[in-house]
Amino acid sequence: MKIIVVDDDDLYCELISHSVAALGHDVLSVDSARRALEEVRNGRSVDLIISDWMMPGMSGVDLCAEIRRQPRQGHVFFLLLTSRESREDYLEAMQAGADDFLIKPFDHEMLAAKIRAAERILDLQTELSESNAQLQQSNRELDEAYRNLQKDIQAAAKLQLGLLPPDEARFGRFLVSATLMPSSAVSGDIYNFFSLENGSFGLYSLDVAGHGPRAAMMSFAISRFIVDQGMAGKLGSAQPLGAHIAELNKTFQSAPPDNDYFTMLLATISDQGRMRISQAGHPHPIAVPDAGRSPYPLGQGGFAVGLLEGVTYDEFSVDLADLHRIVFYTDGVIECGDPSGRLFGIDRFQALLQATSALPLDEVIPTIKAALCEWRGLSEFDDDISIIIVEKVGSEQGAS
């Protein structure tokens, strides 16, 4: 260590300096506190100062206080030599910043022990400082990685939103309104609706298990597969809708430990008002009848996609003649929890759809979102939510 010995008594100063040098340390001896302070102010590197308490001009306690006021990166250990032993003297020295004391006349072995203790403390402080520096560097790197990740997620969110159709559309006698409310920047829910060559239109809604980036990546891959394989364009053919879902089930088989899977609903609606549906573990669509009658669920449920090979998916038809709206949604709606953990539930959702049946279509989804936020007590959700509402134009309560 680099040590400064301060004592106005030349003999004491020489004895202490000799003892310190014998321990293998670099020693500078000075005869006054002011000289020691000048050395420090002039940039001399020092780890330990051993100073007498009582000296002319500036005392050892005053020197300690001044050292503590100097701008330095590392701690300077301060050892005071004194014949004082009162409680008040010790408190005064500690308040000035002294680290330890050595009673005069000093003992060489005790001095060596005090210096070794100071060295251990300074070594620990150096290690701590280095660890803190490494931690700060790691934090900076983590912050940078987090910022880059956020940029990537925002880019993925923008890309995912680009896959969605407009919030509103019209297909012949039918109006469509839809929304996606992700629980994070990106969503495991995705949907689409599109015209078919035979004058009808098709739609699908899918919900990948979980949420966040992993689920979003899978929903993106499925959506791209549907487009790239031309599946959407084939929905107007006589081929059963369940066969298309079976093809997805074959392509997206999950494997341990991830066991990724998704639920899905595939439907076509003709301009004559005939709807074909195939369900794969997706929530039941809700039919909202004309004339304010009670809504009711449709379908049998089916099995989720990607869990088992060889699963077949049934198809059923619905005559829309007496229906005002059909509502397709993901389970984030009915599984939305209030602060006590109660779920919004299918009955409450059906009652809400009945209460909003007379509203213009463009007001229905905002009303549903407001009701879910009020139920939850927050404007954010634990799970992704997507909703598609199809309304028949010219129905008894329909929009125009």
Coordinates of N, CA, C and O in Angstrom, one line a residue, residues 128-304:
L128 N -15.4 -4.5 -4.1 CA -16.7 -4.1 -4.2 C -16.9 -3.0 -5.3 O -17.9 -3.0 -6.0
S129 N -15.9 -2.1 -5.3 CA -16.0 -1.1 -6.4 C -15.9 -1.7 -7.8 O -16.6 -1.3 -8.7
E130 N -15.0 -2.7 -7.9 CA -14.9 -3.4 -9.2 C -16.2 -4.1 -9.6 O -16.7 -4.1 -10.7
S131 N -16.8 -4.8 -8.5 CA -18.0 -5.5 -8.8 C -19.2 -4.5 -9.1 O -20.0 -4.8 -10.0
N132 N -19.2 -3.3 -8.5 CA -20.2 -2.3 -8.8 C -20.0 -1.8 -10.2 O -21.0 -1.6 -10.9
A133 N -18.7 -1.6 -10.6 CA -18.5 -1.1 -12.0 C -18.9 -2.2 -13.0 O -19.5 -1.8 -14.0
Q134 N -18.6 -3.5 -12.7 CA -19.1 -4.5 -13.6 C -20.6 -4.6 -13.6 O -21.2 -4.8 -14.7
L135 N -21.3 -4.4 -12.4 CA -22.7 -4.4 -12.4 C -23.3 -3.3 -13.2 O -24.3 -3.5 -13.9
Q136 N -22.7 -2.1 -13.0 CA -23.2 -0.9 -13.8 C -23.0 -1.2 -15.3 O -23.9 -0.8 -16.1
Q137 N -21.9 -1.8 -15.7 CA -21.7 -2.1 -17.1 C -22.7 -3.1 -17.6 O -23.3 -3.0 -18.7
S138 N -23.0 -4.1 -16.8 CA -24.0 -5.1 -17.1 C -25.3 -4.5 -17.2 O -26.1 -4.8 -18.1
N139 N -25.7 -3.6 -16.3 CA -26.9 -2.9 -16.4 C -27.1 -2.1 -17.6 O -28.2 -2.0 -18.2
R140 N -26.0 -1.4 -18.0 CA -26.0 -0.6 -19.2 C -26.2 -1.5 -20.4 O -27.0 -1.2 -21.4
E141 N -25.6 -2.7 -20.4 CA -25.7 -3.6 -21.5 C -27.2 -4.2 -21.6 O -27.8 -4.4 -22.6
L142 N -27.7 -4.5 -20.3 CA -29.1 -5.0 -20.3 C -30.1 -3.9 -20.7 O -31.0 -4.2 -21.4
D143 N -29.8 -2.6 -20.3 CA -30.7 -1.5 -20.8 C -30.7 -1.4 -22.3 O -31.7 -1.2 -23.0
E144 N -29.5 -1.5 -22.9 CA -29.4 -1.5 -24.3 C -30.1 -2.6 -25.0 O -30.8 -2.5 -26.0
A145 N -29.9 -3.8 -24.4 CA -30.6 -5.0 -25.0 C -32.1 -4.9 -24.8 O -32.8 -5.2 -25.8
Y146 N -32.5 -4.3 -23.7 CA -34.0 -4.1 -23.5 C -34.5 -3.1 -24.5 O -35.6 -3.3 -25.1
R147 N -33.8 -2.0 -24.8 CA -34.2 -1.1 -25.7 C -34.3 -1.7 -27.1 O -35.3 -1.4 -27.9
N148 N -33.3 -2.5 -27.5 CA -33.3 -3.1 -28.8 C -34.5 -4.1 -28.9 O -35.1 -4.2 -29.9
L149 N -34.7 -4.9 -27.7 CA -35.8 -5.8 -27.7 C -37.2 -5.1 -27.9 O -38.0 -5.5 -28.6
Q150 N -37.3 -3.9 -27.2 CA -38.5 -3.2 -27.3 C -38.7 -2.7 -28.8 O -39.9 -2.7 -29.3
K151 N -37.6 -2.3 -29.4 CA -37.7 -1.8 -30.8 C -38.2 -3.0 -31.7 O -39.0 -2.9 -32.6
D152 N -37.6 -4.2 -31.4 CA -38.0 -5.4 -32.2 C -39.5 -5.7 -32.0 O -40.2 -6.1 -32.9
I153 N -39.9 -5.6 -30.7 CA -41.3 -6.0 -30.4 C -42.2 -5.0 -31.0 O -43.3 -5.3 -31.6
Q154 N -41.9 -3.7 -31.0 CA -42.7 -2.7 -31.6 C -42.8 -2.9 -33.1 O -43.8 -2.7 -33.8
A155 N -41.6 -3.3 -33.7 CA -41.6 -3.6 -35.2 C -42.5 -4.8 -35.4 O -43.3 -4.8 -36.4
A156 N -42.4 -5.8 -34.6 CA -43.3 -7.0 -34.7 C -44.8 -6.7 -34.6 O -45.6 -7.2 -35.3
A157 N -45.1 -5.8 -33.6 CA -46.5 -5.3 -33.4 C -47.0 -4.6 -34.7 O -48.1 -4.8 -35.1
K158 N -46.1 -3.8 -35.2 CA -46.5 -3.0 -36.5 C -46.8 -4.0 -37.6 O -47.7 -3.9 -38.4
L159 N -45.9 -5.0 -37.7 CA -46.0 -6.1 -38.7 C -47.3 -6.9 -38.5 O -48.0 -7.1 -39.5
Q160 N -47.6 -7.2 -37.3 CA -48.8 -8.0 -37.0 C -50.0 -7.2 -37.3 O -51.0 -7.7 -37.9
L161 N -50.1 -5.9 -36.9 CA -51.2 -5.1 -37.2 C -51.4 -5.0 -38.7 O -52.6 -4.9 -39.2
G162 N -50.3 -5.0 -39.5 CA -50.4 -5.0 -40.9 C -51.1 -6.2 -41.5 O -51.5 -6.1 -42.7
L163 N -51.1 -7.3 -40.8 CA -51.8 -8.5 -41.3 C -53.3 -8.5 -41.1 O -54.0 -9.3 -41.7
L164 N -53.7 -7.6 -40.2 CA -55.1 -7.5 -39.9 C -55.9 -6.8 -41.0 O -55.4 -5.8 -41.6
P165 N -57.2 -7.1 -41.2 CA -58.0 -6.4 -42.1 C -58.4 -5.1 -41.5 O -58.2 -4.8 -40.3
P166 N -59.1 -4.2 -42.3 CA -59.7 -3.0 -41.7 C -60.6 -3.3 -40.5 O -61.2 -4.4 -40.5
D167 N -60.8 -2.4 -39.6 CA -61.7 -2.6 -38.5 C -63.2 -2.7 -39.0 O -64.0 -3.3 -38.3
E168 N -63.5 -2.2 -40.1 CA -64.9 -2.3 -40.6 C -64.8 -2.6 -42.1 O -63.9 -2.2 -42.8
A169 N -65.8 -3.4 -42.5 CA -65.9 -3.8 -43.9 C -67.3 -4.2 -44.3 O -68.2 -4.4 -43.4
R170 N -67.6 -4.2 -45.6 CA -68.9 -4.7 -46.0 C -68.8 -5.7 -47.1 O -68.0 -5.5 -48.0
F171 N -69.6 -6.8 -47.0 CA -69.6 -7.8 -48.0 C -71.1 -8.0 -48.3 O -71.9 -8.7 -47.6
G172 N -71.5 -7.4 -49.4 CA -72.9 -7.5 -49.9 C -73.9 -7.1 -48.8 O -73.9 -5.9 -48.4
R173 N -74.7 -8.0 -48.3 CA -75.7 -7.7 -47.3 C -75.2 -7.7 -45.9 O -76.0 -7.6 -44.9
F174 N -73.9 -7.8 -45.7 CA -73.3 -8.0 -44.3 C -72.3 -6.9 -44.0 O -71.4 -6.6 -44.9
L175 N -72.4 -6.3 -42.8 CA -71.3 -5.4 -42.3 C -70.5 -6.2 -41.3 O -71.0 -7.1 -40.6
V176 N -69.2 -5.9 -41.3 CA -68.3 -6.5 -40.3 C -67.5 -5.5 -39.5 O -67.1 -4.5 -40.1
S177 N -67.5 -5.7 -38.2 CA -66.7 -4.8 -37.3 C -65.8 -5.7 -36.5 O -66.3 -6.7 -36.0
A178 N -64.6 -5.3 -36.3 CA -63.6 -6.2 -35.6 C -62.6 -5.3 -34.8 O -62.4 -4.1 -35.1
T179 N -62.0 -6.0 -33.8 CA -60.9 -5.3 -33.1 C -60.0 -6.3 -32.5 O -60.4 -7.5 -32.3
L180 N -58.8 -5.9 -32.2 CA -57.8 -6.7 -31.5 C -57.3 -5.9 -30.3 O -56.9 -4.7 -30.5
M181 N -57.4 -6.4 -29.1 CA -56.9 -5.8 -27.9 C -55.9 -6.6 -27.3 O -56.2 -7.5 -26.5
P182 N -54.6 -6.5 -27.6 CA -53.5 -7.3 -27.1 C -53.2 -7.0 -25.7 O -53.4 -5.9 -25.2
S183 N -52.8 -8.1 -24.9 CA -52.4 -7.9 -23.5 C -51.0 -7.3 -23.4 O -50.6 -6.8 -22.3
S184 N -50.2 -7.4 -24.5 CA -48.9 -6.7 -24.5 C -48.8 -6.1 -25.9 O -49.7 -6.0 -26.7
A185 N -47.6 -5.7 -26.3 CA -47.4 -5.0 -27.6 C -47.8 -5.9 -28.7 O -48.2 -5.4 -29.8
V186 N -47.5 -7.2 -28.6 CA -47.9 -8.2 -29.6 C -48.9 -9.2 -29.1 O -49.0 -9.4 -27.9
S187 N -49.6 -9.9 -30.0 CA -50.7 -10.7 -29.6 C -50.6 -12.1 -30.1 O -50.1 -12.3 -31.3
G188 N -51.2 -13.1 -29.4 CA -51.3 -14.4 -29.9 C -52.6 -14.6 -30.7 O -52.9 -15.7 -31.3
D189 N -53.5 -13.6 -30.6 CA -54.7 -13.6 -31.4 C -54.5 -13.0 -32.8 O -53.7 -12.1 -32.9
I190 N -55.2 -13.5 -33.8 CA -55.2 -12.9 -35.1 C -56.4 -13.4 -35.8 O -57.0 -14.4 -35.5
Y191 N -56.9 -12.5 -36.7 CA -58.1 -12.9 -37.5 C -58.0 -12.2 -38.9 O -57.1 -11.4 -39.1
N192 N -59.0 -12.6 -39.7 CA -59.0 -12.0 -41.0 C -60.4 -12.3 -41.6 O -61.1 -13.2 -41.2
F193 N -60.8 -11.4 -42.5 CA -62.1 -11.7 -43.3 C -61.8 -11.2 -44.7 O -61.1 -10.2 -44.9
F194 N -62.4 -11.9 -45.7 CA -62.1 -11.6 -47.1 C -63.2 -12.1 -48.0 O -64.0 -13.0 -47.7
S195 N -63.2 -11.5 -49.2 CA -64.2 -11.9 -50.2 C -63.8 -13.2 -50.9 O -62.6 -13.5 -51.0
L196 N -64.8 -14.0 -51.3 CA -64.6 -15.3 -52.0 C -65.2 -15.2 -53.4 O -66.1 -14.4 -53.6
E197 N -64.7 -16.0 -54.3 CA -65.1 -15.9 -55.7 C -66.6 -16.2 -55.9 O -67.2 -15.6 -56.9
N198 N -67.2 -16.9 -55.1 CA -68.6 -17.3 -55.3 C -69.6 -16.3 -54.8 O -70.8 -16.6 -54.6
G199 N -69.1 -15.1 -54.4 CA -70.0 -14.1 -53.9 C -70.2 -14.1 -52.4 O -70.8 -13.2 -51.8
S200 N -69.7 -15.1 -51.7 CA -69.7 -15.1 -50.3 C -68.4 -14.5 -49.7 O -67.6 -14.0 -50.5
F201 N -68.3 -14.5 -48.4 CA -67.1 -14.1 -47.8 C -66.7 -15.0 -46.7 O -67.5 -15.8 -46.2
G202 N -65.4 -15.1 -46.4 CA -64.9 -16.0 -45.4 C -64.2 -15.2 -44.2 O -63.8 -14.0 -44.4
L203 N -64.1 -15.9 -43.1 CA -63.3 -15.3 -42.0 C -62.7 -16.4 -41.2 O -63.2 -17.6 -41.2
Y204 N -61.7 -16.1 -40.5 CA -61.1 -17.0 -39.5 C -60.7 -16.2 -38.2 O -60.4 -15.0 -38.3
S205 N -60.7 -16.8 -37.1 CA -60.2 -16.2 -35.9 C -59.4 -17.3 -35.2 O -59.9 -18.5 -35.1
L206 N -58.2 -17.0 -34.7 CA -57.4 -18.0 -34.0 C -56.8 -17.4 -32.8 O -56.5 -16.2 -32.8
D207 N -56.5 -18.2 -31.9 CA -55.9 -17.8 -30.6 C -54.8 -18.8 -30.2 O -55.1 -20.0 -29.9
V208 N -53.6 -18.4 -30.3 CA -52.5 -19.2 -29.9 C -52.4 -19.2 -28.4 O -52.5 -18.2 -27.7
A209 N -52.1 -20.4 -27.8 CA -52.0 -20.6 -26.3 C -50.9 -19.6 -25.8 O -49.8 -19.5 -26.4
G210 N -51.2 -19.0 -24.7 CA -50.3 -18.0 -24.1 C -50.5 -16.6 -24.8 O -51.4 -16.4 -25.5
H211 N -49.5 -15.8 -24.5 CA -49.5 -14.4 -25.1 C -48.1 -13.9 -25.1 O -47.2 -14.5 -24.6
G212 N -47.9 -12.7 -25.7 CA -46.6 -12.1 -25.8 C -45.9 -12.6 -27.1 O -46.5 -13.1 -28.0
P213 N -44.6 -12.3 -27.2 CA -43.8 -12.5 -28.4 C -43.9 -13.9 -28.9 O -44.0 -14.1 -30.1
R214 N -43.8 -15.0 -28.1 CA -43.8 -16.3 -28.6 C -45.1 -16.7 -29.3 O -45.1 -17.2 -30.4
A215 N -46.2 -16.3 -28.6 CA -47.5 -16.6 -29.2 C -47.7 -15.8 -30.5 O -48.3 -16.2 -31.4
A216 N -47.2 -14.5 -30.4 CA -47.4 -13.6 -31.6 C -46.6 -14.2 -32.8 O -47.1 -14.2 -34.0
M217 N -45.4 -14.7 -32.6 CA -44.6 -15.3 -33.7 C -45.4 -16.5 -34.3 O -45.4 -16.7 -35.5
M218 N -46.0 -17.3 -33.5 CA -46.7 -18.5 -34.0 C -48.0 -18.0 -34.7 O -48.3 -18.5 -35.8
S219 N -48.7 -17.0 -34.2 CA -49.9 -16.6 -34.9 C -49.5 -16.0 -36.3 O -50.3 -16.1 -37.3
F220 N -48.4 -15.3 -36.3 CA -47.9 -14.7 -37.6 C -47.6 -15.8 -38.6 O -48.0 -15.8 -39.7
A221 N -46.9 -16.9 -38.1 CA -46.6 -18.0 -39.0 C -47.8 -18.7 -39.5 O -47.9 -19.0 -40.7
I222 N -48.8 -18.9 -38.7 CA -50.1 -19.5 -39.1 C -50.8 -18.7 -40.1 O -51.2 -19.2 -41.2
S223 N -50.9 -17.4 -39.9 CA -51.5 -16.5 -40.8 C -50.8 -16.4 -42.1 O -51.5 -16.5 -43.2
R224 N -49.5 -16.4 -42.1 CA -48.7 -16.4 -43.4 C -49.0 -17.7 -44.1 O -49.1 -17.8 -45.3
F225 N -49.0 -18.8 -43.4 CA -49.3 -20.1 -44.0 C -50.6 -20.2 -44.7 O -50.7 -20.7 -45.8
I226 N -51.6 -19.6 -44.1 CA -53.0 -19.6 -44.7 C -53.0 -18.8 -46.0 O -53.6 -19.2 -47.0
V227 N -52.2 -17.7 -46.0 CA -52.1 -16.9 -47.2 C -51.3 -17.5 -48.2 O -51.7 -17.7 -49.4
D228 N -50.1 -18.0 -47.8 CA -49.1 -18.6 -48.8 C -49.7 -19.8 -49.5 O -49.3 -20.1 -50.6
Q229 N -50.4 -20.6 -48.7 CA -51.0 -21.9 -49.3 C -52.3 -21.7 -50.0 O -52.9 -22.6 -50.5
G230 N -52.7 -20.4 -50.1 CA -53.9 -20.1 -50.8 C -55.2 -20.7 -50.2 O -56.2 -20.9 -50.8
M231 N -55.1 -21.0 -48.8 CA -56.2 -21.6 -48.2 C -57.4 -20.7 -48.2 O -58.6 -21.2 -48.3
A232 N -57.2 -19.4 -48.0 CA -58.4 -18.5 -47.9 C -59.2 -18.5 -49.2 O -60.4 -18.5 -49.2
G233 N -58.5 -18.6 -50.3 CA -59.2 -18.6 -51.6 C -59.9 -19.9 -51.8 O -60.8 -19.9 -52.7
K234 N -59.6 -21.0 -51.1 CA -60.3 -22.3 -51.4 C -61.5 -22.4 -50.5 O -62.2 -23.4 -50.7
L235 N -61.8 -21.5 -49.6 CA -62.9 -21.7 -48.7 C -64.3 -21.7 -49.5 O -65.3 -22.2 -48.9
G236 N -64.3 -21.0 -50.6 CA -65.6 -21.0 -51.3 C -65.9 -22.3 -52.1 O -67.0 -22.4 -52.7
S237 N -65.0 -23.2 -52.1 CA -65.2 -24.5 -52.8 C -66.1 -25.4 -51.9 O -66.5 -25.1 -50.8
A238 N -66.4 -26.6 -52.5 CA -67.3 -27.5 -51.8 C -66.5 -28.3 -50.7 O -67.1 -29.1 -50.0
Q239 N -65.2 -28.1 -50.7 CA -64.4 -28.9 -49.7 C -64.8 -28.5 -48.3 O -65.0 -27.3 -48.0
P240 N -65.0 -29.4 -47.4 CA -65.4 -29.1 -46.0 C -64.4 -28.2 -45.3 O -63.2 -28.4 -45.5
L241 N -64.9 -27.3 -44.5 CA -64.0 -26.4 -43.8 C -63.1 -27.1 -42.9 O -62.0 -26.7 -42.6
G242 N -63.7 -28.2 -42.3 CA -62.9 -28.9 -41.3 C -61.6 -29.5 -41.9 O -60.6 -29.7 -41.3
A243 N -61.6 -29.8 -43.3 CA -60.4 -30.3 -43.9 C -59.3 -29.3 -43.9 O -58.1 -29.7 -43.8
H244 N -59.7 -28.0 -44.0 CA -58.6 -27.0 -44.0 C -58.0 -26.9 -42.6 O -56.8 -26.8 -42.5
I245 N -58.8 -27.0 -41.6 CA -58.3 -27.0 -40.2 C -57.4 -28.3 -40.0 O -56.4 -28.2 -39.3
A246 N -57.9 -29.4 -40.5 CA -57.1 -30.6 -40.4 C -55.7 -30.5 -41.0 O -54.7 -31.0 -40.5
E247 N -55.6 -29.8 -42.1 CA -54.3 -29.5 -42.8 C -53.4 -28.7 -41.9 O -52.2 -28.9 -41.7
L248 N -54.0 -27.7 -41.2 CA -53.3 -26.9 -40.3 C -52.8 -27.7 -39.1 O -51.7 -27.6 -38.6
N249 N -53.7 -28.6 -38.6 CA -53.3 -29.5 -37.5 C -52.1 -30.4 -37.9 O -51.2 -30.6 -37.0
K250 N -52.1 -30.8 -39.1 CA -51.0 -31.7 -39.6 C -49.7 -30.9 -39.7 O -48.6 -31.4 -39.3
T251 N -49.8 -29.6 -40.1 CA -48.6 -28.8 -40.4 C -48.0 -28.3 -39.1 O -46.8 -28.2 -38.9
F252 N -48.9 -27.9 -38.1 CA -48.4 -27.3 -36.9 C -48.5 -28.2 -35.7 O -48.9 -27.7 -34.6
Q253 N -48.1 -29.4 -35.8 CA -48.1 -30.3 -34.7 C -47.1 -29.9 -33.7 O -45.9 -29.6 -34.0
S254 N -47.4 -29.8 -32.4 CA -46.5 -29.3 -31.4 C -45.7 -30.5 -30.9 O -46.1 -31.7 -31.1
A255 N -44.7 -30.2 -30.1 CA -43.8 -31.3 -29.5 C -43.4 -30.8 -28.2 O -43.2 -29.6 -27.9
P256 N -43.2 -31.8 -27.2 CA -42.7 -31.4 -25.9 C -41.3 -30.8 -26.0 O -40.6 -31.1 -27.0
P257 N -40.9 -29.9 -25.1 CA -41.7 -29.4 -24.0 C -42.6 -28.3 -24.2 O -43.3 -27.8 -23.3
D258 N -42.6 -27.7 -25.4 CA -43.3 -26.5 -25.7 C -44.8 -26.7 -25.8 O -45.6 -26.0 -25.2
N259 N -45.2 -27.8 -26.5 CA -46.6 -28.1 -26.7 C -47.5 -26.9 -27.2 O -48.5 -26.6 -26.6
D260 N -47.0 -26.2 -28.2 CA -47.7 -25.0 -28.7 C -48.9 -25.5 -29.4 O -48.9 -26.5 -30.2
Y261 N -50.0 -24.9 -29.2 CA -51.3 -25.2 -29.9 C -52.1 -23.9 -30.0 O -51.8 -22.9 -29.5
F262 N -53.2 -24.0 -30.8 CA -54.0 -22.9 -30.9 C -55.5 -23.3 -31.2 O -55.7 -24.5 -31.6
T263 N -56.4 -22.5 -30.8 CA -57.8 -22.7 -31.1 C -58.2 -21.9 -32.4 O -57.5 -20.9 -32.6
M264 N -59.2 -22.3 -33.1 CA -59.5 -21.7 -34.3 C -61.0 -21.8 -34.7 O -61.6 -22.8 -34.3
L265 N -61.5 -20.8 -35.4 CA -62.8 -20.9 -36.0 C -62.7 -20.4 -37.4 O -62.1 -19.4 -37.7
L266 N -63.3 -21.2 -38.3 CA -63.3 -20.9 -39.8 C -64.7 -20.9 -40.2 O -65.5 -21.8 -39.9
A267 N -65.1 -19.8 -41.0 CA -66.5 -19.7 -41.4 C -66.6 -19.0 -42.8 O -65.7 -18.3 -43.2
T268 N -67.6 -19.4 -43.5 CA -68.0 -18.7 -44.7 C -69.5 -18.3 -44.6 O -70.3 -19.0 -44.0
I269 N -69.8 -17.1 -45.2 CA -71.2 -16.6 -45.2 C -71.6 -16.2 -46.6 O -70.9 -15.4 -47.2
S270 N -72.6 -16.8 -47.1 CA -73.1 -16.5 -48.4 C -74.0 -15.3 -48.4 O -74.6 -14.9 -47.4
D271 N -74.1 -14.6 -49.6 CA -75.0 -13.5 -49.6 C -76.4 -13.8 -49.4 O -77.3 -12.9 -49.1
Q272 N -76.8 -15.1 -49.5 CA -78.1 -15.5 -49.3 C -78.4 -15.8 -47.8 O -79.5 -16.1 -47.4
G273 N -77.3 -15.6 -47.0 CA -77.5 -15.7 -45.5 C -77.3 -17.1 -45.0 O -77.9 -17.5 -44.0
R274 N -76.5 -17.9 -45.6 CA -76.1 -19.2 -45.1 C -74.7 -19.2 -44.6 O -73.8 -18.8 -45.3
M275 N -74.5 -19.6 -43.4 CA -73.2 -19.6 -42.8 C -72.7 -21.1 -42.5 O -73.4 -21.9 -42.0
R276 N -71.5 -21.4 -43.0 CA -70.8 -22.6 -42.7 C -69.7 -22.4 -41.6 O -69.0 -21.4 -41.8
I277 N -69.6 -23.2 -40.6 CA -68.6 -23.0 -39.6 C -67.9 -24.3 -39.2 O -68.6 -25.4 -39.2
S278 N -66.6 -24.2 -39.0 CA -65.9 -25.3 -38.4 C -65.1 -24.8 -37.2 O -64.5 -23.7 -37.3
Q279 N -65.3 -25.5 -36.1 CA -64.7 -25.0 -34.8 C -63.6 -25.9 -34.3 O -63.7 -27.1 -34.4
A280 N -62.5 -25.4 -33.8 CA -61.4 -26.2 -33.3 C -61.0 -25.6 -31.9 O -60.0 -24.9 -31.8
G281 N -61.8 -26.0 -30.9 CA -61.5 -25.6 -29.5 C -61.8 -24.1 -29.3 O -61.5 -23.6 -28.2
H282 N -62.3 -23.4 -30.2 CA -62.6 -21.9 -30.1 C -63.9 -21.7 -29.4 O -64.8 -22.5 -29.4
P283 N -64.0 -20.5 -28.7 CA -65.2 -20.2 -28.0 C -66.4 -20.2 -29.0 O -66.3 -19.9 -30.2
H284 N -67.6 -20.6 -28.5 CA -68.8 -20.7 -29.3 C -69.2 -19.3 -29.8 O -69.3 -18.4 -29.0
P285 N -69.4 -19.1 -31.1 CA -69.9 -17.9 -31.6 C -71.3 -17.6 -31.0 O -72.0 -18.6 -30.6
I286 N -71.7 -16.4 -30.8 CA -72.9 -16.1 -30.2 C -73.9 -15.4 -31.2 O -73.5 -14.5 -31.9
A287 N -75.0 -16.0 -31.4 CA -76.1 -15.5 -32.3 C -76.9 -14.5 -31.5 O -77.4 -14.8 -30.4
V288 N -77.1 -13.3 -32.1 CA -77.9 -12.3 -31.6 C -79.1 -12.2 -32.5 O -79.0 -11.6 -33.6
P289 N -80.3 -12.7 -32.1 CA -81.5 -12.7 -32.9 C -82.1 -11.3 -33.2 O -81.7 -10.3 -32.5
D290 N -83.0 -11.2 -34.1 CA -83.7 -10.0 -34.4 C -84.7 -9.8 -33.2 O -85.0 -10.7 -32.4
A291 N -85.2 -8.5 -33.2 CA -86.3 -8.2 -32.3 C -85.9 -8.3 -30.8 O -86.8 -8.4 -30.0
G292 N -84.6 -8.2 -30.5 CA -84.2 -8.1 -29.1 C -84.3 -9.4 -28.3 O -84.3 -9.4 -27.1
R293 N -84.5 -10.5 -29.0 CA -84.6 -11.8 -28.3 C -83.2 -12.2 -27.7 O -82.2 -11.6 -28.1
S294 N -83.2 -13.1 -26.8 CA -82.0 -13.4 -26.1 C -80.9 -14.1 -27.0 O -81.3 -15.0 -27.8
P295 N -79.7 -13.7 -26.9 CA -78.6 -14.3 -27.7 C -78.4 -15.7 -27.2 O -78.7 -16.1 -26.0
Y296 N -77.7 -16.5 -28.0 CA -77.4 -17.9 -27.6 C -76.2 -18.4 -28.4 O -75.9 -17.9 -29.5
P297 N -75.5 -19.3 -27.8 CA -74.2 -19.8 -28.4 C -74.5 -20.8 -29.6 O -75.5 -21.5 -29.6
L298 N -73.5 -20.9 -30.5 CA -73.6 -21.9 -31.6 C -72.4 -22.8 -31.5 O -71.3 -22.5 -31.0
G299 N -72.6 -24.0 -32.1 CA -71.5 -24.9 -32.3 C -71.3 -25.9 -31.1 O -71.9 -25.8 -30.1
Q300 N -70.3 -26.8 -31.4 CA -70.0 -27.9 -30.4 C -68.6 -27.8 -29.8 O -68.3 -28.6 -28.9
G301 N -67.8 -26.9 -30.3 CA -66.5 -26.7 -29.7 C -65.3 -27.3 -30.5 O -64.5 -26.5 -31.0
G302 N -65.2 -28.6 -30.6 CA -64.1 -29.2 -31.3 C -62.8 -29.2 -30.5 O -62.8 -28.8 -29.4
F303 N -61.8 -29.8 -31.1 CA -60.5 -30.0 -30.5 C -59.5 -29.0 -31.0 O -59.4 -28.6 -32.1
A304 N -58.6 -28.5 -30.1 CA -57.6 -27.5 -30.4 C -56.7 -28.1 -31.5 O -56.5 -29.3 -31.6

